[in-house]
Short mmCIF file of C-alpha atoms in Angstrom, two decimals:
data_model
loop_
_atom_site.label_atom_id
_atom_site.label_comp_id
_atom_site.label_asym_id
_atom_site.label_seq_id
_atom_site.Cartn_x
_atom_site.Cartn_y
_atom_site.Cartn_z
CA MET A 1358 39.30 -32.74 41.65
CA LYS A 1359 40.83 -32.69 38.21
CA LYS A 1360 38.36 -35.33 37.06
CA ARG A 1361 35.43 -33.24 38.33
CA PHE A 1362 36.78 -30.15 36.55
CA PHE A 1363 37.25 -32.10 33.33
CA LEU A 1364 33.71 -33.45 33.47
CA LYS A 1365 32.32 -29.94 34.08
CA LEU A 1366 34.33 -28.55 31.15
CA LEU A 1367 33.13 -31.39 28.94
CA SER A 1368 29.52 -30.67 29.92
CA ILE A 1369 29.85 -26.95 29.09
CA THR A 1370 31.57 -27.71 25.77
CA SER A 1371 28.89 -30.24 24.84
CA ALA A 1372 26.12 -27.76 25.63
CA ALA A 1373 27.81 -25.06 23.54
CA MET A 1374 28.23 -27.44 20.62
CA ALA A 1375 24.58 -28.46 20.88
CA ILE A 1376 23.52 -24.82 20.64
CA VAL A 1377 25.71 -24.31 17.55
CA ILE A 1378 24.28 -27.44 15.92
CA LEU A 1379 20.70 -26.34 16.64
CA PHE A 1380 21.42 -22.92 15.14
CA ILE A 1381 22.89 -24.51 12.02
CA LEU A 1382 19.99 -26.92 11.64
CA PHE A 1383 17.15 -24.53 12.39
CA GLY A 1384 18.25 -20.90 12.68
CA SER A 1385 20.17 -20.61 9.45
CA THR A 1386 17.60 -22.46 7.37
CA GLU A 1387 14.53 -20.61 8.58
CA LYS A 1388 12.81 -19.01 5.60
CA THR A 1389 10.93 -15.75 5.99
CA TYR A 1390 9.14 -13.60 3.44
CA GLY A 1391 12.16 -11.31 3.10
CA PHE A 1392 14.65 -14.18 2.88
CA ASP A 1393 16.96 -14.67 -0.10
CA LYS A 1394 16.08 -11.52 -2.00
CA ASN A 1395 18.35 -12.52 -4.90
CA SER A 1396 16.14 -15.50 -5.82
CA SER A 1397 13.33 -14.94 -8.31
CA VAL A 1398 9.78 -15.99 -7.60
CA TYR A 1399 10.23 -18.96 -9.92
CA GLU A 1400 13.41 -20.11 -8.21
CA LYS A 1401 11.60 -19.84 -4.87
CA MET A 1402 8.66 -21.85 -6.21
CA ASN A 1403 10.94 -24.60 -7.49
CA GLN A 1404 12.74 -24.66 -4.12
CA ARG A 1405 9.41 -24.60 -2.21
CA LYS A 1406 10.28 -21.35 -0.45
CA PRO A 1407 7.71 -18.78 0.72
CA VAL A 1408 6.61 -16.16 -1.82
CA SER A 1409 5.49 -12.59 -1.16
CA TYR A 1410 3.11 -10.83 -3.53
CA LEU A 1411 1.48 -7.43 -4.03
CA VAL A 1412 -1.87 -6.73 -5.71
CA ILE A 1413 -2.41 -3.28 -7.22
CA GLY A 1414 -5.93 -3.11 -8.55
CA ASP A 1415 -9.59 -2.21 -8.55
CA SER A 1416 -12.60 -4.10 -7.19
CA ILE A 1417 -11.72 -7.26 -9.12
CA GLY A 1418 -8.17 -6.93 -7.80
CA ARG A 1419 -9.60 -6.97 -4.28
CA GLY A 1420 -11.94 -9.88 -5.02
CA SER A 1421 -15.27 -8.03 -4.84
CA GLY A 1422 -18.21 -10.20 -5.85
CA ALA A 1423 -17.08 -13.33 -4.03
CA GLU A 1424 -19.73 -14.82 -1.76
CA HIS A 1425 -17.18 -15.20 1.04
CA PRO A 1426 -13.73 -13.64 1.67
CA ALA A 1427 -12.17 -17.09 1.32
CA MET A 1428 -13.50 -17.27 -2.26
CA ARG A 1429 -11.49 -14.29 -3.52
CA TRP A 1430 -9.04 -15.26 -6.26
CA PHE A 1431 -5.88 -14.60 -4.24
CA LYS A 1432 -7.11 -16.57 -1.23
CA ILE A 1433 -7.96 -19.53 -3.47
CA LEU A 1434 -4.47 -19.21 -4.96
CA GLU A 1435 -2.83 -19.13 -1.52
CA ARG A 1436 -4.63 -22.31 -0.42
CA ARG A 1437 -3.74 -24.21 -3.55
CA PHE A 1438 -0.05 -23.29 -3.34
CA PHE A 1439 0.07 -24.42 0.28
CA ILE A 1440 -1.96 -27.63 -0.11
CA GLU A 1441 -0.47 -28.88 -3.39
CA ASN A 1442 3.05 -27.46 -3.18
CA GLY A 1443 3.72 -26.67 0.48
CA ILE A 1444 4.44 -23.04 -0.44
CA ARG A 1445 3.19 -20.16 1.67
CA LEU A 1446 2.05 -17.03 -0.19
CA ASN A 1447 1.90 -13.77 1.74
CA GLY A 1448 0.05 -10.84 0.21
CA GLU A 1449 -0.11 -7.05 0.43
CA TYR A 1450 -2.91 -5.13 -1.23
CA ILE A 1451 -3.12 -1.66 -2.77
CA VAL A 1452 -6.67 -2.03 -4.00
CA GLN A 1453 -9.79 0.12 -4.19
CA SER A 1454 -13.22 -0.50 -5.65
CA GLY A 1455 -13.89 1.85 -8.55
CA ALA A 1456 -10.19 2.69 -8.93
CA THR A 1457 -8.42 3.52 -12.17
CA ALA A 1458 -4.76 2.93 -12.98
CA PHE A 1459 -4.25 6.62 -12.08
CA GLU A 1460 -5.47 6.00 -8.53
CA GLY A 1461 -3.43 2.80 -8.35
CA LEU A 1462 -0.32 4.75 -9.36
CA TYR A 1463 -1.04 7.45 -6.77
CA LYS A 1464 -1.70 4.90 -4.00
CA LEU A 1465 1.47 2.96 -4.90
CA THR A 1466 3.65 6.08 -4.65
CA SER A 1467 1.96 6.99 -1.34
CA HIS A 1468 2.22 3.47 0.12
CA GLN A 1469 4.17 3.51 3.38
CA GLU A 1470 5.37 -0.10 3.38
CA ASN A 1471 7.04 -0.85 0.06
CA SER A 1472 9.04 -3.80 1.38
CA PRO A 1473 10.45 -6.04 -1.41
CA VAL A 1474 8.04 -8.55 -2.94
CA ASP A 1475 8.53 -11.44 -5.36
CA LEU A 1476 5.40 -11.04 -7.43
CA ILE A 1477 3.15 -8.12 -8.45
CA PHE A 1478 -0.36 -8.47 -9.87
CA ILE A 1479 -1.74 -5.44 -11.74
CA VAL A 1480 -5.52 -5.46 -12.26
CA PHE A 1481 -7.05 -2.46 -14.08
CA GLY A 1482 -9.01 -1.56 -17.20
CA GLU A 1483 -12.72 -1.98 -16.48
CA ASN A 1484 -13.04 1.36 -14.66
CA ASP A 1485 -10.46 3.23 -16.72
CA ARG A 1486 -12.47 3.00 -19.93
CA LYS A 1487 -15.20 5.14 -18.24
CA TYR A 1488 -12.87 8.11 -17.69
CA MET A 1489 -10.19 8.11 -20.40
CA ASN A 1490 -9.40 6.92 -23.89
CA ALA A 1491 -7.09 3.99 -24.64
CA ASP A 1492 -4.03 6.16 -25.38
CA GLU A 1493 -4.39 8.04 -22.08
CA PHE A 1494 -4.86 4.73 -20.28
CA GLY A 1495 -1.72 3.32 -21.92
CA ARG A 1496 0.44 6.18 -20.69
CA ILE A 1497 -0.78 5.86 -17.11
CA TYR A 1498 -0.70 2.05 -17.17
CA GLU A 1499 2.91 2.16 -18.34
CA ALA A 1500 3.78 4.68 -15.61
CA LEU A 1501 2.25 2.29 -13.05
CA ILE A 1502 4.31 -0.66 -14.35
CA ARG A 1503 7.51 1.40 -14.36
CA GLU A 1504 6.91 2.66 -10.82
CA ALA A 1505 6.12 -0.85 -9.56
CA LYS A 1506 9.28 -2.17 -11.21
CA ALA A 1507 11.41 0.69 -9.84
CA LEU A 1508 10.19 -0.03 -6.30
CA HIS A 1509 10.47 -3.82 -6.70
CA PRO A 1510 13.18 -4.49 -9.31
CA ASN A 1511 13.36 -8.24 -8.56
CA ALA A 1512 9.61 -8.82 -8.80
CA GLU A 1513 7.81 -10.64 -11.60
CA LEU A 1514 4.92 -8.66 -13.06
CA ILE A 1515 1.60 -10.36 -13.80
CA THR A 1516 -0.91 -8.17 -15.64
CA ILE A 1517 -4.52 -9.30 -15.71
CA THR A 1518 -6.97 -8.35 -18.45
CA GLU A 1519 -10.28 -8.47 -16.62
CA SER A 1520 -13.01 -10.85 -17.75
CA SER A 1521 -15.54 -8.00 -18.02
CA LEU A 1522 -13.42 -5.70 -20.22
CA THR A 1523 -15.22 -5.23 -23.55
CA PHE A 1524 -13.11 -2.36 -24.91
CA GLU A 1525 -10.61 -4.11 -27.18
CA ASN A 1526 -8.35 -1.06 -27.55
CA PHE A 1527 -7.80 -1.07 -23.77
CA ALA A 1528 -6.99 -4.79 -23.81
CA LYS A 1529 -4.50 -4.20 -26.63
CA GLN A 1530 -2.76 -1.52 -24.58
CA ILE A 1531 -2.41 -3.93 -21.64
CA ALA A 1532 -1.05 -6.65 -23.93
CA ALA A 1533 1.40 -4.37 -25.74
CA ILE A 1534 2.79 -2.76 -22.59
CA SER A 1535 3.04 -6.16 -20.87
CA SER A 1536 4.98 -7.54 -23.81
CA HIS A 1537 7.35 -4.56 -23.86
CA TYR A 1538 8.21 -5.05 -20.18
CA GLN A 1539 8.20 -8.88 -20.45
CA ALA A 1540 5.37 -9.08 -17.94
CA SER A 1541 3.14 -12.16 -18.05
CA ASN A 1542 -0.28 -11.06 -19.30
CA ILE A 1543 -3.28 -13.20 -18.35
CA ASP A 1544 -6.38 -12.42 -20.42
CA MET A 1545 -9.40 -13.76 -18.54
CA ARG A 1546 -11.91 -13.04 -21.32
CA PRO A 1547 -11.19 -16.15 -23.44
CA VAL A 1548 -10.96 -18.21 -20.25
CA PHE A 1549 -14.51 -17.22 -19.30
CA ARG A 1550 -15.78 -17.83 -22.84
CA ALA A 1551 -14.23 -21.32 -22.97
CA SER A 1552 -15.47 -22.31 -19.50
CA GLY A 1553 -18.89 -23.55 -20.66
CA PHE A 1554 -20.60 -21.20 -18.18
CA THR A 1555 -22.49 -18.01 -18.93
CA ALA A 1556 -21.39 -14.59 -17.64
CA LYS A 1557 -24.41 -14.68 -15.33
CA GLU A 1558 -23.20 -17.96 -13.83
CA LEU A 1559 -19.64 -16.68 -13.33
CA THR A 1560 -20.35 -13.18 -11.99
CA ARG A 1561 -22.34 -11.40 -9.33
CA ASP A 1562 -23.47 -8.58 -11.62
CA LEU A 1563 -22.02 -9.37 -15.09
CA VAL A 1564 -18.85 -7.48 -14.06
CA HIS A 1565 -17.51 -8.80 -10.74
CA PRO A 1566 -16.78 -12.55 -10.68
CA ASN A 1567 -18.41 -14.72 -8.04
CA GLY A 1568 -16.65 -17.60 -6.30
CA LYS A 1569 -16.91 -19.79 -9.40
CA GLY A 1570 -15.48 -16.99 -11.56
CA TYR A 1571 -12.62 -16.33 -9.16
CA GLN A 1572 -11.82 -20.03 -9.16
CA LEU A 1573 -11.11 -19.62 -12.89
CA TYR A 1574 -8.90 -16.61 -12.16
CA SER A 1575 -6.94 -18.58 -9.57
CA ASP A 1576 -6.59 -21.70 -11.73
CA THR A 1577 -5.36 -19.67 -14.71
CA ILE A 1578 -2.84 -17.73 -12.62
CA TYR A 1579 -1.63 -20.94 -10.95
CA SER A 1580 -1.03 -22.63 -14.32
CA LYS A 1581 0.73 -19.56 -15.73
CA LEU A 1582 3.08 -19.28 -12.75
CA TRP A 1583 4.06 -22.94 -12.83
CA ASN A 1584 4.49 -22.86 -16.59
CA ASN A 1585 6.86 -19.91 -16.17
CA ALA A 1586 8.68 -21.73 -13.35
CA GLY A 1587 9.03 -24.84 -15.49
CA ASN A 1588 10.57 -22.74 -18.27
CA SER A 1589 12.89 -20.99 -15.78
CA LYS A 1590 11.54 -17.59 -16.81
CA LYS A 1591 13.93 -14.77 -15.96
CA ILE A 1592 12.87 -11.54 -14.28
CA ALA A 1593 13.19 -8.77 -16.84
CA LEU A 1594 15.13 -5.57 -16.28
CA LEU A 1595 13.31 -2.25 -16.58
CA ALA A 1596 13.00 -1.51 -20.30
CA PRO A 1597 13.12 2.00 -21.84
CA PRO A 1598 9.71 3.74 -21.84
CA LEU A 1599 7.30 3.30 -24.73
CA TYR A 1600 5.88 6.80 -24.33
CA ASP A 1601 7.89 10.02 -24.38
CA ASN A 1602 6.71 11.45 -21.05
CA SER A 1603 8.09 9.07 -18.45
CA PHE A 1604 6.57 9.43 -14.98
CA GLN A 1605 8.78 11.15 -12.36
CA GLY A 1606 6.43 11.24 -9.39
CA PHE A 1607 3.40 13.17 -8.18
CA HIS A 1608 3.12 16.76 -7.02
CA GLU A 1609 0.18 17.84 -4.86
CA ILE A 1610 -1.11 21.41 -4.81
CA ILE A 1611 -3.14 22.16 -1.70
CA THR A 1612 -3.58 25.93 -1.84
CA PRO A 1613 -5.85 27.29 -4.61
CA ASN A 1614 -5.11 30.59 -6.25
CA ARG A 1615 -8.82 31.46 -6.23
CA GLN A 1616 -11.95 30.21 -4.49
CA ASN A 1617 -15.53 31.36 -4.28
CA GLU A 1618 -18.07 29.89 -1.81
CA PHE A 1619 -15.74 27.06 -0.81
CA VAL A 1620 -14.97 27.01 2.93
CA PRO A 1621 -12.49 24.99 5.04
CA GLN A 1622 -13.91 21.77 6.49
CA GLY A 1623 -11.18 19.83 8.26
CA LEU A 1624 -8.53 18.97 5.66
CA PHE A 1625 -10.88 19.83 2.79
CA LEU A 1626 -12.39 22.81 1.05
CA ALA A 1627 -16.14 22.19 0.88
CA SER A 1628 -19.16 23.71 -0.81
CA ASN A 1629 -22.80 22.87 -1.48
CA HIS A 1630 -23.46 26.04 -3.51
CA ILE A 1631 -24.21 25.50 -7.18
CA GLY A 1632 -21.65 27.40 -9.25
CA ALA A 1633 -19.11 27.63 -6.40
CA ILE A 1634 -15.56 27.40 -7.74
CA VAL A 1635 -12.04 26.58 -6.62
CA GLU A 1636 -9.14 27.20 -9.00
CA TYR A 1637 -5.53 26.03 -9.06
CA ASP A 1638 -2.46 26.75 -11.19
CA PHE A 1639 -0.29 23.76 -12.09
CA THR A 1640 2.39 22.56 -14.48
CA GLY A 1641 2.19 19.00 -15.77
CA THR A 1642 0.91 16.69 -18.48
CA PHE A 1643 -1.82 14.99 -16.44
CA VAL A 1644 -3.94 15.97 -13.47
CA GLY A 1645 -6.33 14.54 -10.92
CA ALA A 1646 -8.03 15.64 -7.72
CA LYS A 1647 -7.98 14.28 -4.18
CA VAL A 1648 -11.54 14.43 -2.88
CA LEU A 1649 -13.71 12.99 -0.14
CA ARG A 1650 -16.38 10.77 -1.65
CA GLY A 1651 -19.41 9.80 0.41
CA PRO A 1652 -23.21 9.46 0.60
CA ALA A 1653 -23.56 13.26 0.44
CA GLY A 1654 -21.12 13.61 -2.46
CA GLY A 1655 -22.23 15.80 -5.34
CA ILE A 1656 -21.02 16.31 -8.91
CA PHE A 1657 -18.46 18.86 -10.09
CA ASN A 1658 -17.52 20.16 -13.51
CA VAL A 1659 -13.88 20.59 -14.51
CA TYR A 1660 -12.40 23.25 -16.79
CA ILE A 1661 -8.75 23.30 -17.83
CA ASP A 1662 -7.48 26.52 -19.38
CA ASP A 1663 -11.14 27.69 -19.54
CA LYS A 1664 -12.26 24.67 -21.57
CA PHE A 1665 -14.76 22.15 -20.22
CA VAL A 1666 -13.09 18.75 -19.74
CA THR A 1667 -15.38 16.47 -17.73
CA SER A 1668 -17.90 16.07 -14.91
CA LEU A 1669 -17.11 13.80 -11.96
CA SER A 1670 -19.26 12.39 -9.18
CA THR A 1671 -18.10 12.27 -5.57
CA TRP A 1672 -20.92 10.00 -4.41
CA TRP A 1673 -19.87 6.78 -2.62
CA PRO A 1674 -21.73 4.49 -0.17
CA PHE A 1675 -19.43 5.61 2.68
CA ASP A 1676 -16.91 8.40 3.27
CA LYS A 1677 -13.60 7.63 1.59
CA GLU A 1678 -10.75 9.84 0.41
CA ARG A 1679 -10.08 9.11 -3.26
CA ALA A 1680 -7.71 10.22 -6.01
CA LEU A 1681 -9.80 10.87 -9.12
CA TYR A 1682 -8.38 11.00 -12.64
CA ILE A 1683 -9.28 14.17 -14.58
CA ALA A 1684 -7.15 14.52 -17.71
CA SER A 1685 -3.85 13.58 -19.35
CA GLY A 1686 -2.00 14.29 -22.58
CA LEU A 1687 -1.76 17.98 -21.69
CA ALA A 1688 1.00 20.22 -23.03
CA ASP A 1689 4.03 20.22 -20.74
CA GLY A 1690 3.60 23.72 -19.40
CA PRO A 1691 1.52 25.94 -17.09
CA HIS A 1692 -2.23 25.30 -16.82
CA LYS A 1693 -5.21 26.49 -14.86
CA ILE A 1694 -7.85 24.08 -13.54
CA ARG A 1695 -11.24 25.20 -12.28
CA ILE A 1696 -13.56 22.95 -10.30
CA GLU A 1697 -17.18 24.09 -10.22
CA VAL A 1698 -20.08 22.64 -8.24
CA SER A 1699 -22.71 21.28 -10.64
CA GLU A 1700 -26.46 21.60 -10.31
CA LYS A 1701 -26.72 17.87 -11.06
CA ASN A 1702 -26.71 15.11 -8.47
CA SER A 1703 -25.69 11.48 -8.60
CA PRO A 1704 -28.62 9.14 -9.35
CA TYR A 1705 -27.47 7.04 -6.39
CA THR A 1706 -27.74 9.75 -3.75
CA THR A 1707 -30.62 9.84 -1.27
CA LYS A 1708 -29.52 13.16 0.22
CA THR A 1709 -31.52 16.32 -0.41
CA GLU A 1710 -28.35 18.42 -0.08
CA THR A 1711 -25.01 17.37 -1.55
CA LEU A 1712 -21.55 18.89 -1.36
CA ILE A 1713 -18.09 18.78 -2.91
CA ARG A 1714 -15.04 18.27 -0.67
CA ILE A 1715 -11.57 18.62 -2.19
CA SER A 1716 -8.18 18.63 -0.47
CA SER A 1717 -5.77 19.07 -3.40
CA ILE A 1718 -5.09 18.55 -7.04
CA ILE A 1719 -2.50 15.98 -8.13
CA THR A 1720 -0.23 16.38 -11.11
CA ASN A 1721 2.97 14.77 -12.36
CA LYS A 1722 6.35 16.26 -11.59
CA THR A 1723 8.16 17.77 -14.55
CA GLN A 1724 11.81 18.60 -15.12
#
């Protein structure tokens, strides 16, 4: 009887020990994308641990132009890390075709799932030069970097100067701000020039890279990351701002103080009447508008404090809510913005009747 009891006790003890050993061997060493948050991306690479990354960017950031989704630069990068190094890369994407750094900043602050990441790619410039000057771009680009770093303090920042960017003053802003925050800047323009291929051979439309062009993006990023890892690059702390007006968040104003021939349409105020206006009061140093772009999107003129500022198109191939940049560098005080339906139409529209749909204006919070 005692022998039987002893054998049963020994069996239970052995089973319990086996479970503990299995947990030690497998459970405690399992690596997930949120594992070991105190290790930098370069430490994780050298230890062959999984790496999480975030892309904040425009159409090149999202890989537009590739002949197949698998030929986008970040997918090529993921495959190479896994095949050559046994490292899994897991990505999140805050990207939008046609976006500026302003829209990237707005989408980042509105993003619901800001779980910690190891690596952040910032890809802007080509669209920004159409809507703002280099100084305005620099202020918003810096605000984007600071917000990304505040949300992900342990992440390495990789800024990409797009291969199609021809405005040197914009490229200089990217380089200077990257240097100030010790971000790794990758300028793809000299890489394309040194490749031996023409822009036509490397792009879909002389702007968006094709699969061959994105292969160059991936190869250059791969080399830069491993060079940094080999040099044990440290993740920089958030440096003091370069510009005086540091970003403190967005403030949306939904209710206008005056409107004429704009009517409610779902979450938007809409009008197809030429000369129709909607007017808002705001306080801030920069401002944008949240609109619904689509095939029926028209053009509106913008006046700030009764002075004409710009005209913006809301045409897009499909309906999509967008945050459009309007102006920055404004005096830090009260302003009035008036949006007026233009008689002009986008050259891309096929609609006989167009309309403007706006849900709010967006400005920066002030003290």
